[in-house]
Tab-separated table of C-alpha atoms in Angstrom:
chain	number	residue	atom	x	y	z
A	1	MET	CA	-25.814	-2.834	-0.297
A	2	GLN	CA	-27.943	-3.604	-3.313
A	3	THR	CA	-27.861	-0.891	-5.968
A	4	GLN	CA	-31.541	-0.043	-5.712
A	5	THR	CA	-31.149	0.533	-1.970
A	6	HIS	CA	-28.672	3.329	-2.661
A	7	ALA	CA	-31.106	4.814	-5.166
A	8	LEU	CA	-33.988	4.699	-2.680
A	9	ILE	CA	-31.828	6.229	0.055
A	10	GLY	CA	-30.816	9.062	-2.268
A	11	ALA	CA	-34.383	9.758	-3.389
A	12	TYR	CA	-35.921	9.699	0.094
A	13	PHE	CA	-33.266	11.487	2.142
A	14	PHE	CA	-32.005	14.037	-0.396
A	15	GLY	CA	-34.976	14.536	-2.721
A	16	ARG	CA	-36.860	16.900	-0.393
A	17	ARG	CA	-40.143	15.622	-1.886
A	18	ASP	CA	-39.284	17.375	-5.136
A	19	PRO	CA	-39.625	15.072	-8.191
A	20	ALA	CA	-36.587	16.512	-9.988
A	21	LEU	CA	-34.390	16.343	-6.903
A	22	MET	CA	-35.589	12.842	-6.041
A	23	THR	CA	-34.790	11.664	-9.559
A	24	ALA	CA	-31.310	13.231	-9.490
A	25	ALA	CA	-30.478	11.775	-6.090
A	26	ALA	CA	-31.764	8.323	-7.069
A	27	ILE	CA	-29.782	8.226	-10.312
A	28	ALA	CA	-26.594	9.425	-8.616
A	29	GLY	CA	-27.167	6.989	-5.757
A	30	ALA	CA	-27.058	4.125	-8.251
A	31	THR	CA	-24.287	5.597	-10.437
A	32	PRO	CA	-21.229	4.129	-8.582
A	33	ASP	CA	-22.457	0.614	-9.468
A	34	LEU	CA	-23.185	1.310	-13.142
A	35	PRO	CA	-19.631	0.481	-14.351
A	36	MET	CA	-19.970	-2.909	-12.676
A	37	PHE	CA	-23.112	-3.733	-14.636
A	38	VAL	CA	-21.445	-2.729	-17.907
A	39	ILE	CA	-18.331	-4.801	-17.144
A	40	VAL	CA	-20.344	-7.851	-16.078
A	41	ALA	CA	-22.455	-7.653	-19.256
A	42	ALA	CA	-19.311	-7.416	-21.394
A	43	LEU	CA	-17.594	-10.329	-19.648
A	44	ARG	CA	-20.709	-12.480	-19.881
A	45	TRP	CA	-20.867	-11.720	-23.607
A	46	MET	CA	-17.216	-12.867	-23.804
A	47	GLY	CA	-18.183	-16.192	-22.227
A	48	HIS	CA	-17.017	-15.679	-18.628
A	49	SER	CA	-19.067	-17.496	-15.997
A	50	GLY	CA	-20.469	-15.703	-12.976
A	51	ARG	CA	-18.022	-17.537	-10.726
A	52	GLU	CA	-15.084	-16.428	-12.891
A	53	ILE	CA	-16.294	-12.841	-12.970
A	54	PHE	CA	-16.746	-12.382	-9.227
A	55	GLY	CA	-14.114	-14.869	-8.113
A	56	HIS	CA	-11.279	-13.648	-10.352
A	57	ASP	CA	-12.022	-10.807	-12.791
A	58	TYR	CA	-13.486	-8.527	-10.129
A	59	PHE	CA	-10.191	-8.485	-8.225
A	60	GLN	CA	-8.021	-7.541	-11.195
A	61	PRO	CA	-6.323	-4.112	-10.863
A	62	TRP	CA	-8.116	-2.566	-13.862
A	63	TRP	CA	-11.547	-3.302	-12.361
A	64	GLN	CA	-10.458	-2.256	-8.880
A	65	HIS	CA	-9.312	1.119	-10.249
A	66	ILE	CA	-12.659	1.661	-11.974
A	67	ASN	CA	-14.453	0.835	-8.719
A	68	GLY	CA	-12.191	3.243	-6.877
A	69	VAL	CA	-13.118	6.107	-9.195
A	70	ALA	CA	-16.837	5.298	-9.138
A	71	HIS	CA	-16.905	5.100	-5.319
A	72	SER	CA	-14.464	7.954	-4.789
A	73	LEU	CA	-14.457	9.695	-1.440
A	74	ILE	CA	-12.566	12.441	-3.257
A	75	PHE	CA	-14.789	13.040	-6.293
A	76	TRP	CA	-18.202	12.939	-4.607
A	77	PRO	CA	-17.281	15.390	-1.802
A	78	LEU	CA	-15.780	17.752	-4.403
A	79	LEU	CA	-19.035	17.563	-6.364
A	80	LEU	CA	-20.924	18.357	-3.172
A	81	VAL	CA	-18.709	21.399	-2.532
A	82	ALA	CA	-19.255	22.520	-6.123
A	83	GLY	CA	-23.004	22.349	-5.564
A	84	LEU	CA	-22.771	24.376	-2.371
A	85	VAL	CA	-20.662	27.035	-4.095
A	86	ALA	CA	-23.086	27.187	-7.029
A	87	GLN	CA	-26.059	27.501	-4.685
A	88	ARG	CA	-24.365	30.303	-2.749
A	89	ARG	CA	-23.775	32.228	-5.964
A	90	SER	CA	-27.265	31.638	-7.365
A	91	PRO	CA	-29.631	30.886	-4.454
A	92	SER	CA	-32.735	30.907	-6.620
A	93	ALA	CA	-31.340	28.831	-9.487
A	94	ARG	CA	-32.612	25.297	-10.008
A	95	SER	CA	-29.432	23.569	-11.196
A	96	PRO	CA	-27.402	23.949	-7.949
A	97	ALA	CA	-30.139	22.188	-5.977
A	98	ILE	CA	-30.170	19.327	-8.489
A	99	LEU	CA	-26.364	19.111	-8.334
A	100	LEU	CA	-26.476	19.012	-4.527
A	101	ALA	CA	-29.049	16.224	-4.479
A	102	ALA	CA	-27.023	14.177	-6.956
A	103	ALA	CA	-23.753	14.703	-5.069
A	104	ALA	CA	-25.379	13.738	-1.770
A	105	GLY	CA	-26.828	10.558	-3.280
A	106	GLY	CA	-23.496	9.482	-4.745
A	107	LEU	CA	-21.568	10.348	-1.585
A	108	ALA	CA	-24.019	8.383	0.571
A	109	HIS	CA	-23.443	5.334	-1.652
A	110	ALA	CA	-19.659	5.633	-1.322
A	111	CYS	CA	-19.815	6.062	2.464
A	112	ILE	CA	-22.154	3.101	2.972
A	113	ASP	CA	-19.954	0.844	0.814
A	114	PHE	CA	-16.899	2.002	2.758
A	115	LEU	CA	-18.495	0.596	5.918
A	116	CYS	CA	-19.783	-2.766	4.686
A	117	HIS	CA	-17.289	-4.261	2.230
A	118	ARG	CA	-14.562	-6.695	3.248
A	119	GLU	CA	-12.480	-8.652	0.696
A	120	ASP	CA	-14.384	-6.820	-2.047
A	121	ALA	CA	-13.556	-3.389	-0.579
A	122	HIS	CA	-12.944	-0.454	-2.935
A	123	MET	CA	-9.940	1.840	-3.231
A	124	HIS	CA	-12.006	4.857	-2.169
A	125	PHE	CA	-9.052	7.264	-2.317
A	126	TRP	CA	-7.523	6.157	-5.616
A	127	PRO	CA	-5.477	7.537	-7.396
A	128	LEU	CA	-4.011	9.228	-4.320
A	129	SER	CA	-3.846	5.887	-2.551
A	130	ASP	CA	-4.672	2.234	-3.274
A	131	TRP	CA	-5.499	1.635	0.406
A	132	LYS	CA	-8.670	-0.318	1.170
A	133	PHE	CA	-10.642	-0.400	4.384
A	134	VAL	CA	-11.470	-4.057	5.061
A	135	SER	CA	-14.568	-3.612	7.184
A	136	PRO	CA	-15.456	-6.063	9.966
A	137	ILE	CA	-18.983	-5.967	8.527
A	138	SER	CA	-20.041	-7.442	5.201
A	139	TYR	CA	-23.336	-6.680	3.501
A	140	TYR	CA	-23.629	-10.307	2.317
A	141	ASP	CA	-21.076	-12.625	4.009
A	142	PRO	CA	-22.768	-14.634	6.817
A	143	ALA	CA	-19.388	-15.020	8.543
A	144	HIS	CA	-19.270	-11.253	9.055
A	145	PHE	CA	-22.807	-10.227	10.054
A	146	GLY	CA	-24.108	-10.602	6.506
A	147	VAL	CA	-27.454	-12.113	7.493
A	148	PRO	CA	-28.539	-9.362	9.933
A	149	VAL	CA	-27.269	-6.713	7.510
A	150	MET	CA	-29.344	-8.226	4.670
A	151	ILE	CA	-32.409	-8.329	6.911
A	152	LEU	CA	-31.856	-4.723	7.986
A	153	GLU	CA	-31.333	-3.609	4.390
A	154	SER	CA	-34.484	-5.399	3.223
A	155	MET	CA	-36.596	-3.852	5.964
A	156	LEU	CA	-35.141	-0.407	5.235
A	157	GLY	CA	-35.695	-0.852	1.504
A	158	LEU	CA	-39.319	-1.871	1.956
A	159	PHE	CA	-39.924	1.105	4.238
A	160	LEU	CA	-38.332	3.560	1.796
A	161	ALA	CA	-40.253	2.066	-1.121
A	162	TRP	CA	-43.529	2.387	0.797
A	163	ARG	CA	-42.832	6.038	1.618
A	164	LEU	CA	-41.697	6.904	-1.908
A	165	VAL	CA	-44.735	5.261	-3.523
A	166	ALA	CA	-46.864	7.594	-1.455
A	167	LEU	CA	-44.826	10.579	-2.667
A	168	ALA	CA	-44.641	9.583	-6.346
A	169	ARG	CA	-46.935	11.536	-8.651
A	170	ARG	CA	-46.756	9.407	-11.778
A	171	ARG	CA	-47.951	5.861	-12.243
A	172	TRP	CA	-44.718	4.744	-13.945
A	173	SER	CA	-42.710	6.117	-10.996
A	174	ARG	CA	-44.769	4.103	-8.525
A	175	GLY	CA	-44.392	1.000	-10.697
A	176	LEU	CA	-40.609	1.446	-10.851
A	177	ILE	CA	-40.407	1.769	-7.069
A	178	VAL	CA	-42.477	-1.392	-6.602
A	179	VAL	CA	-40.160	-3.296	-8.952
A	180	ALA	CA	-37.149	-1.997	-6.988
A	181	ALA	CA	-38.689	-3.386	-3.799
A	182	LEU	CA	-39.191	-6.919	-5.117
A	183	PRO	CA	-35.573	-8.029	-4.388
A	184	TYR	CA	-36.145	-7.281	-0.697
A	185	VAL	CA	-39.100	-9.636	-0.580
A	186	ALA	CA	-37.039	-12.263	-2.387
A	187	THR	CA	-34.137	-11.772	0.049
A	188	LEU	CA	-36.340	-12.244	3.098
A	189	VAL	CA	-37.937	-15.352	1.586
A	190	LEU	CA	-34.557	-16.876	0.696
A	191	LEU	CA	-33.142	-16.120	4.134
A	192	SER	CA	-36.122	-17.875	5.692
A	193	ILE	CA	-35.600	-20.913	3.460
A	194	ASN	CA	-31.865	-20.992	4.150
A	195	GLY	CA	-32.534	-20.663	7.852
A	196	ALA	CA	-34.789	-23.703	7.716
A	197	ARG	CA	-32.140	-25.615	5.802
A	198	ALA	CA	-29.480	-24.600	8.312
A	199	GLN	CA	-31.448	-26.327	11.045
A	200	HIS	CA	-30.871	-29.570	9.173
A	201	GLY	CA	-27.250	-28.638	8.384
A	202	ALA	CA	-25.398	-27.874	5.171
A	203	ASP	CA	-24.114	-30.700	2.990
A	204	ILE	CA	-20.856	-28.994	2.040
A	205	VAL	CA	-18.929	-25.896	3.128
A	206	PRO	CA	-16.497	-24.740	0.404
A	207	LEU	CA	-13.263	-23.238	1.687
A	208	GLY	CA	-10.876	-23.226	-1.248
A	209	GLN	CA	-12.345	-24.059	-4.660
A	210	PHE	CA	-9.680	-22.261	-6.689
A	211	ALA	CA	-11.289	-22.682	-10.122
A	212	THR	CA	-13.081	-19.407	-9.403
A	213	GLY	CA	-10.135	-17.577	-7.880
A	214	SER	CA	-8.885	-17.070	-4.349
A	215	SER	CA	-11.330	-14.514	-2.987
A	216	GLY	CA	-11.177	-14.446	0.822
A	217	TRP	CA	-7.615	-15.777	0.957
A	218	SER	CA	-4.532	-13.672	1.590
A	219	VAL	CA	-0.795	-14.065	2.147
A	220	THR	CA	0.221	-13.360	5.742
A	221	ARG	CA	3.827	-13.040	6.842
A	222	ILE	CA	4.769	-14.135	10.350
A	223	ASP	CA	8.233	-12.575	10.365
A	224	ASP	CA	8.894	-9.496	8.216
A	225	LYS	CA	12.599	-10.324	8.241
A	226	VAL	CA	11.960	-13.570	6.346
A	227	ALA	CA	11.147	-13.569	2.645
A	228	PRO	CA	7.534	-14.645	1.993
A	229	THR	CA	6.594	-17.868	0.262
A	230	ARG	CA	4.992	-17.109	-3.108
A	231	TYR	CA	1.401	-18.304	-3.636
A	232	THR	CA	-0.192	-18.154	-7.091
A	233	LEU	CA	-3.250	-19.503	-8.867
A	234	THR	CA	-2.387	-22.283	-11.299
A	235	ARG	CA	-3.488	-25.573	-12.843
A	236	LYS	CA	-1.571	-28.755	-12.104
A	237	ASP	CA	-2.482	-31.830	-14.134
A	238	GLY	CA	-5.768	-30.139	-14.976
A	239	VAL	CA	-6.584	-29.304	-11.332
A	240	ALA	CA	-7.227	-25.666	-10.367
A	241	ALA	CA	-4.986	-25.008	-7.403
A	242	ILE	CA	-2.864	-22.659	-5.344
A	243	GLU	CA	0.806	-23.226	-6.065
A	244	ALA	CA	3.348	-22.461	-3.338
A	245	HIS	CA	7.029	-21.811	-3.991
A	246	ALA	CA	9.344	-21.457	-0.992
A	247	ASN	CA	12.983	-20.430	-1.271
A	248	ARG	CA	14.359	-19.912	2.232
A	249	SER	CA	10.985	-18.349	2.902
A	250	GLN	CA	7.879	-18.617	5.026
A	251	ALA	CA	4.327	-17.232	4.904
A	252	LEU	CA	0.772	-18.455	5.329
A	253	PHE	CA	-1.927	-18.422	2.697
A	254	ILE	CA	-4.874	-17.908	4.988
A	255	ARG	CA	-8.588	-17.211	5.184
A	256	ASP	CA	-11.043	-16.661	8.014
A	257	VAL	CA	-13.656	-19.345	8.653
A	258	ASP	CA	-16.617	-19.436	11.012
A	259	ALA	CA	-17.745	-23.068	11.289
A	260	ALA	CA	-19.133	-24.875	14.340
A	261	LEU	CA	-18.198	-28.283	12.843
A	262	ASP	CA	-21.101	-30.131	14.455
A	263	GLN	CA	-22.794	-30.643	11.069
A	264	THR	CA	-19.779	-30.744	8.743
A	265	PRO	CA	-16.737	-31.968	10.701
A	266	ILE	CA	-14.852	-33.617	7.824
A	267	LEU	CA	-12.126	-31.575	6.140
A	268	CYS	CA	-11.259	-32.666	2.602
A	269	TRP	CA	-8.494	-31.431	0.319
A	270	ARG	CA	-5.931	-32.438	-2.267
A	271	TRP	CA	-2.231	-31.607	-2.259
A	272	ARG	CA	0.829	-32.288	-4.373
A	273	ILE	CA	4.536	-31.729	-3.720
A	274	ALA	CA	7.548	-31.681	-6.004
A	275	GLY	CA	9.692	-33.138	-3.235
A	276	VAL	CA	10.209	-33.083	0.524
A	277	VAL	CA	12.436	-30.692	2.470
A	278	ASP	CA	15.458	-32.950	2.950
A	279	ARG	CA	16.985	-31.356	6.054
A	280	ALA	CA	13.717	-30.841	7.921
A	281	ASP	CA	13.110	-32.301	11.375
A	282	ILE	CA	9.585	-31.904	12.707
A	283	ARG	CA	10.822	-32.316	16.308
A	284	THR	CA	13.145	-29.268	16.364
A	285	LYS	CA	12.782	-25.538	15.870
A	286	SER	CA	15.695	-25.435	13.452
A	287	GLY	CA	14.081	-28.155	11.337
A	288	ASP	CA	10.439	-27.075	11.503
A	289	ASP	CA	9.870	-26.906	7.727
A	290	GLN	CA	7.460	-28.877	5.581
A	291	ALA	CA	6.890	-29.121	1.871
A	292	ALA	CA	3.155	-28.877	2.511
A	293	ARG	CA	1.011	-28.115	5.538
A	294	VAL	CA	-2.682	-27.429	6.111
A	295	LEU	CA	-3.372	-25.585	9.357
A	296	VAL	CA	-6.788	-25.415	11.031
A	297	GLY	CA	-7.119	-22.737	13.713
A	298	LEU	CA	-9.604	-23.471	16.506
A	299	MET	CA	-11.568	-21.424	18.983
A	300	LEU	CA	-11.903	-23.654	22.038
A	301	PRO	CA	-14.344	-23.439	24.974
A	302	ARG	CA	-12.965	-21.224	27.720
A	303	SER	CA	-13.451	-24.046	30.220
A	304	THR	CA	-10.804	-26.126	28.422
A	305	LEU	CA	-8.132	-23.436	28.795
A	306	SER	CA	-6.231	-23.062	32.048
A	307	LEU	CA	-5.528	-19.620	33.480
A	308	GLY	CA	-1.887	-19.966	32.499
A	309	THR	CA	-2.816	-20.909	28.935
A	310	ARG	CA	-5.198	-17.953	28.630
A	311	MET	CA	-2.470	-15.589	29.845
A	312	LYS	CA	0.057	-16.993	27.362
A	313	LEU	CA	-2.454	-16.695	24.529
A	314	ALA	CA	-3.245	-13.092	25.479
A	315	LEU	CA	0.441	-12.175	25.426
A	316	GLY	CA	1.020	-14.008	22.139
A	317	ARG	CA	-1.953	-12.331	20.428
A	318	ALA	CA	-0.519	-8.929	21.228
A	319	ARG	CA	2.091	-9.836	18.591
A	320	PHE	CA	0.461	-12.371	16.284
A	321	GLY	CA	-3.264	-11.545	16.560
A	322	LYS	CA	-5.540	-14.104	14.886
A	323	LEU	CA	-2.486	-16.141	13.842
A	324	LEU	CA	-2.449	-17.495	17.390
A	325	PRO	CA	-5.752	-19.370	17.854
A	326	ASP	CA	-6.672	-21.263	21.015
A	327	GLY	CA	-5.417	-24.408	19.336
A	328	ALA	CA	-4.294	-25.540	15.901
A	329	LEU	CA	-4.383	-28.815	13.999
A	330	ASN	CA	-1.517	-29.022	11.496
A	331	TYR	CA	-1.642	-31.678	8.786
A	332	VAL	CA	1.794	-32.035	7.208
A	333	TRP	CA	3.629	-33.780	4.399
A	334	ASP	CA	6.918	-34.481	6.182
A	335	ASN	CA	10.261	-35.709	4.907
A	336	LYS	CA	10.887	-38.661	7.247
A	337	ALA	CA	8.532	-38.893	10.237
A	338	PRO	CA	6.299	-41.989	9.945
A	339	VAL	CA	2.756	-41.518	8.711
A	340	GLY	CA	0.490	-41.380	11.759
A	341	THR	CA	2.953	-39.445	13.909
A	342	VAL	CA	1.251	-36.874	16.146
A	343	LEU	CA	3.285	-34.520	18.317
A	344	PRO	CA	3.319	-30.916	19.537
A	345	ASN	CA	4.815	-28.253	17.331
A	346	ALA	CA	8.423	-27.432	18.170
A	347	PHE	CA	7.491	-23.815	18.970
A	348	THR	CA	4.212	-24.242	20.886
A	349	ASP	CA	2.169	-27.055	22.367
A	350	ARG	CA	-1.002	-25.235	21.285
A	351	ALA	CA	-0.319	-26.521	17.757
A	352	ARG	CA	-0.362	-30.267	17.103
A	353	MET	CA	1.334	-31.840	14.099
A	354	PHE	CA	-0.274	-34.766	12.242
A	355	VAL	CA	1.942	-36.486	9.679
A	356	LEU	CA	-0.366	-37.613	6.852
A	357	GLN	CA	2.256	-38.168	4.148
A	358	SER	CA	5.988	-38.775	4.423
A	359	GLY	CA	8.841	-38.981	1.963
A	360	ASN	CA	8.930	-38.713	-1.828
A	361	GLY	CA	7.047	-41.907	-2.642
A	362	ARG	CA	3.956	-39.965	-3.803
A	363	ALA	CA	5.690	-36.756	-4.886
A	364	GLY	CA	4.562	-35.354	-8.221
A	365	LYS	CA	1.035	-36.765	-7.803
A	366	TRP	CA	-2.181	-35.374	-6.420
A	367	VAL	CA	-3.034	-37.001	-3.078
A	368	SER	CA	-6.509	-36.723	-1.536
A	369	GLU	CA	-6.974	-36.300	2.209
A	370	ARG	CA	-9.905	-36.569	4.601
A	371	ARG	CA	-9.752	-35.712	8.310
A	372	ASP	CA	-12.350	-35.706	11.064
A	373	LEU	CA	-11.672	-32.367	12.755
A	374	ILE	CA	-13.876	-33.092	15.754
A	375	ALA	CA	-12.108	-36.397	16.413
A	376	ASP	CA	-8.698	-34.733	16.089
A	377	MET	CA	-9.778	-31.812	18.262
A	378	LYS	CA	-11.021	-34.184	20.953
A	379	SER	CA	-7.836	-36.283	20.909
A	380	GLN	CA	-5.590	-33.237	21.212
A	381	PHE	CA	-7.579	-30.665	23.179
A	382	GLY	CA	-10.181	-32.731	24.998
A	383	THR	CA	-13.300	-31.099	23.550
A	384	THR	CA	-15.778	-31.587	20.714
A	385	THR	CA	-17.407	-28.159	20.903
A	386	GLY	CA	-14.672	-25.930	19.516
A	387	LYS	CA	-15.153	-23.846	16.376
A	388	MET	CA	-13.031	-23.540	13.269
A	389	MET	CA	-11.892	-19.919	12.970
A	390	LEU	CA	-9.316	-20.046	10.172
A	391	ILE	CA	-7.590	-22.300	7.690
A	392	ALA	CA	-4.135	-21.758	6.236
A	393	LEU	CA	-1.773	-23.349	3.753
A	394	ALA	CA	1.965	-23.286	4.377
A	395	THR	CA	5.016	-24.334	2.416
A	396	ASP	CA	8.075	-23.087	4.285
A	397	THR	CA	11.840	-23.506	4.184
A	398	ASP	CA	13.027	-20.590	6.321
A	399	ASN	CA	14.575	-22.750	9.049
A	400	THR	CA	16.458	-25.192	6.819
A	401	GLY	CA	17.230	-22.760	3.997
A	402	GLY	CA	15.927	-25.040	1.259
A	403	ILE	CA	13.559	-24.865	-1.705
A	404	ALA	CA	10.116	-26.477	-1.903
A	405	ASP	CA	7.171	-26.450	-4.286
A	406	ALA	CA	3.641	-27.630	-3.522
A	407	ALA	CA	0.060	-27.197	-4.703
A	408	TYR	CA	-3.241	-27.289	-2.817
A	409	ALA	CA	-6.789	-27.725	-4.143
A	410	ASP	CA	-10.445	-28.408	-3.326
A	411	LEU	CA	-10.545	-27.582	0.398
A	412	HIS	CA	-14.030	-28.103	1.829
A	413	LEU	CA	-16.021	-29.444	4.767
A	414	VAL	CA	-18.621	-32.206	4.479
A	415	ARG	CA	-20.827	-34.258	6.753
A	416	ARG	CA	-19.269	-37.265	8.432
A	417	GLU	CA	-21.265	-39.712	6.295
A	418	ALA	CA	-20.743	-37.793	3.034
A	419	PRO	CA	-17.946	-38.359	0.495
A	420	CYS	CA	-15.426	-35.656	-0.357
A	421	ARG	CA	-16.348	-33.726	-3.496
A	422	PHE	CA	-13.289	-33.068	-5.584
A	423	GLU	CA	-13.582	-31.076	-8.810
A	424	PRO	CA	-12.997	-33.234	-11.919
């Protein structure tokens, strides 16, 4: 949630209509976010852009540890217990009540953030543990209920501001509360504007613009017995990219997507390989390795899936979860299959392989690609109404035991009539 929302929650719910308690609870409610503001100001002064700060710097261990301390579900409860003990010893004293209000405001902030942060989740139990709860709900990401959460937060914030203005005794306090409420009005206005724009469709949907980091992406292993392919941020020939290095290894570099594709069906990207996997054979399980592959996972209409297919998918998802979508379009850089080859994957006919590049003729160079996902979905699965649910990058050599290096950049969706937009 927005910082001022935590402050308003603290003041209203834990202030007990007492100015001193309301002030303490409001300040403590905002306190967990204060280190962030200091860090952002310092990084901006150092010349970092906003995209660099929240796409890369934010996810560095040093910042994550600071967030963990500030949002601690260890510290704030201990402070609350300390307040209760102090109040028990001195029931008539003023300071224990102030301490209790502050502890409650800070703890409420930590608990709320625990429930509505995903990729930007905090290590709430650090230093005892670096575990993060990746919530299914995000307070801002539209792919994970962000829009209704923002609407709910704005309505709650306006209500709390209205109630607190009525309780405030000083003019400056009322003015401060009004200022705190302005972002809610702005949020509702912007959501209305964006909703109107959405009716006409977005021009571009960024998926992997790695100049600002790889937020939202993660490495996922399919088989824990196989070493994982290594994925790292890099620059190749001046292009910000994800570099993959496979040495008898396999893993996906994956992110969730929620796109209907009716407005932006064209997938664009660039890729580059050092060389093909010599012993690979796209037709066999033992040879199912590629120097580079882009996988698009689809959610297909139930009517297009037979009962047998639905049963197989249900059994497979018990093991692989989201890694087994209803259908998958795999775009590969193969070693020898002719460009234009389309065939089922050697392991499952729910994944179709499209050979876009073949051989070493263009190795060592960036190659741009453009695919119509709706056209490919229709040709392979007989529908145009499926949704894109995930995208993954894969450089793997686990079956052939070889070594491969590749890089991927500028993944995005555009309208059918629009050009791809590659970063310079």
